[in-house]
Coordinates of C-alpha atoms in Angstrom, one line a residue:
X1 CA 22.3 -13.3 -39.4
X2 CA 20.9 -10.7 -37.0
X3 CA 17.3 -11.5 -37.6
X4 CA 16.8 -12.7 -34.0
X5 CA 18.3 -9.6 -32.5
X6 CA 16.2 -7.3 -34.7
X7 CA 13.1 -9.3 -33.9
X8 CA 13.8 -9.1 -30.1
X9 CA 14.5 -5.4 -30.4
X10 CA 11.2 -4.9 -32.2
X11 CA 9.3 -7.0 -29.6
X12 CA 10.8 -4.9 -26.8
X13 CA 10.0 -1.7 -28.7
X14 CA 6.4 -2.7 -29.2
X15 CA 6.1 -3.7 -25.5
X16 CA 7.6 -0.4 -24.3
X17 CA 5.3 1.6 -26.6
X18 CA 2.3 -0.4 -25.5
X19 CA 3.0 0.1 -21.9
X20 CA 3.5 3.8 -22.5
X21 CA 0.2 4.1 -24.4
X22 CA -1.6 2.2 -21.6
X23 CA -0.1 4.5 -19.0
X24 CA -1.2 7.6 -21.0
X25 CA -4.7 6.2 -21.5
X26 CA -5.3 5.3 -17.9
X27 CA -3.4 8.0 -16.0
X28 CA -5.5 10.3 -13.9
X29 CA -4.4 13.9 -13.5
X30 CA -3.7 14.3 -9.7
X31 CA -5.0 17.3 -7.8
X32 CA -2.0 19.6 -7.2
X33 CA -2.7 20.0 -3.5
X34 CA -3.1 16.2 -2.9
X35 CA 0.4 15.4 -4.2
X36 CA 2.4 17.9 -2.2
X37 CA 5.4 16.4 -0.5
X38 CA 4.5 17.7 3.0
X39 CA 1.8 19.5 5.0
X40 CA -0.7 16.7 4.4
X41 CA -2.3 18.3 1.3
X42 CA -2.5 21.9 2.7
X43 CA -0.9 24.7 0.7
X44 CA 2.6 25.1 2.0
X45 CA 3.5 28.2 4.0
X46 CA 7.3 27.8 3.5
X47 CA 9.7 25.9 1.3
X48 CA 10.1 22.2 2.0
X49 CA 13.9 22.6 2.3
X50 CA 13.8 25.4 4.8
X51 CA 16.5 25.5 7.5
X52 CA 16.0 24.2 11.0
X53 CA 17.2 25.9 14.1
X54 CA 20.5 24.7 15.3
X55 CA 19.0 23.5 18.6
X56 CA 17.3 20.6 16.8
X57 CA 20.7 19.2 15.8
X58 CA 21.6 18.8 19.4
X59 CA 18.3 17.2 20.1
X60 CA 18.8 14.8 17.2
X61 CA 22.3 13.9 18.4
X62 CA 20.9 13.2 21.8
X63 CA 18.2 11.0 20.3
X64 CA 20.7 9.1 18.3
X65 CA 22.9 8.5 21.3
X66 CA 20.0 6.9 23.1
X67 CA 19.0 5.0 20.0
X68 CA 22.5 3.5 19.7
X69 CA 22.3 2.7 23.4
X70 CA 19.3 0.5 22.9
X71 CA 21.1 -1.0 19.9
X72 CA 23.9 -2.2 22.3
X73 CA 21.6 -3.1 25.1
X74 CA 19.5 -5.7 23.3
X75 CA 22.4 -8.1 22.5
X76 CA 23.8 -7.4 25.9
X77 CA 20.6 -8.6 27.6
X78 CA 20.9 -11.9 25.7
X79 CA 24.4 -12.7 26.9
X80 CA 24.6 -11.1 30.3
X81 CA 23.7 -14.3 32.1
X82 CA 26.5 -16.1 30.3
X83 CA 29.2 -13.5 30.7
X84 CA 28.4 -12.5 34.3
X85 CA 29.7 -9.6 36.3
X86 CA 32.0 -8.4 33.6
X87 CA 29.1 -7.6 31.3
X88 CA 27.3 -5.8 34.1
X89 CA 30.3 -3.6 34.8
X90 CA 30.8 -2.9 31.1
X91 CA 27.2 -1.8 30.7
X92 CA 27.4 0.5 33.7
X93 CA 30.5 2.1 32.2
X94 CA 28.7 2.6 28.9
X95 CA 25.7 4.1 30.7
X96 CA 28.0 6.4 32.7
X97 CA 29.5 7.7 29.4
X98 CA 26.0 8.3 28.1
X99 CA 25.0 10.1 31.3
X100 CA 28.0 12.3 30.9
X101 CA 26.7 13.1 27.4
X102 CA 23.3 13.9 28.8
X103 CA 24.8 16.3 31.3
X104 CA 26.8 18.0 28.6
X105 CA 23.6 18.3 26.4
X106 CA 21.7 19.7 29.4
X107 CA 24.5 22.2 30.0
X108 CA 24.5 23.2 26.3
X109 CA 20.7 23.8 26.4
X110 CA 19.7 20.9 24.1
X111 CA 16.9 20.0 26.4
X112 CA 15.4 23.5 26.5
X113 CA 12.6 23.8 23.9
X114 CA 12.0 27.5 24.0

């Protein structure tokens, strides 16, 4: 009654064992310095999950703000001729809000690298 299921399970088992044996026979032991997750193969001087200085978070937020700006400007450039002056006014309001964000980041020191 279950001969088909047993035969299929056996075939899958033989396939999995064959693939595992093939992997074990053909696997090359990698050099430990070549497979490090960072530092391009150099011996690491610090842990990969070390903490970043808080100033980098402000720089990241500033980058994301301008990245999202470009995300909104591409579709806007396609429809600006159809919509007209309203689209231009809306984009200048959006850019003004971003400019206020840049001024705030400048005041907070996010643009100072030292």
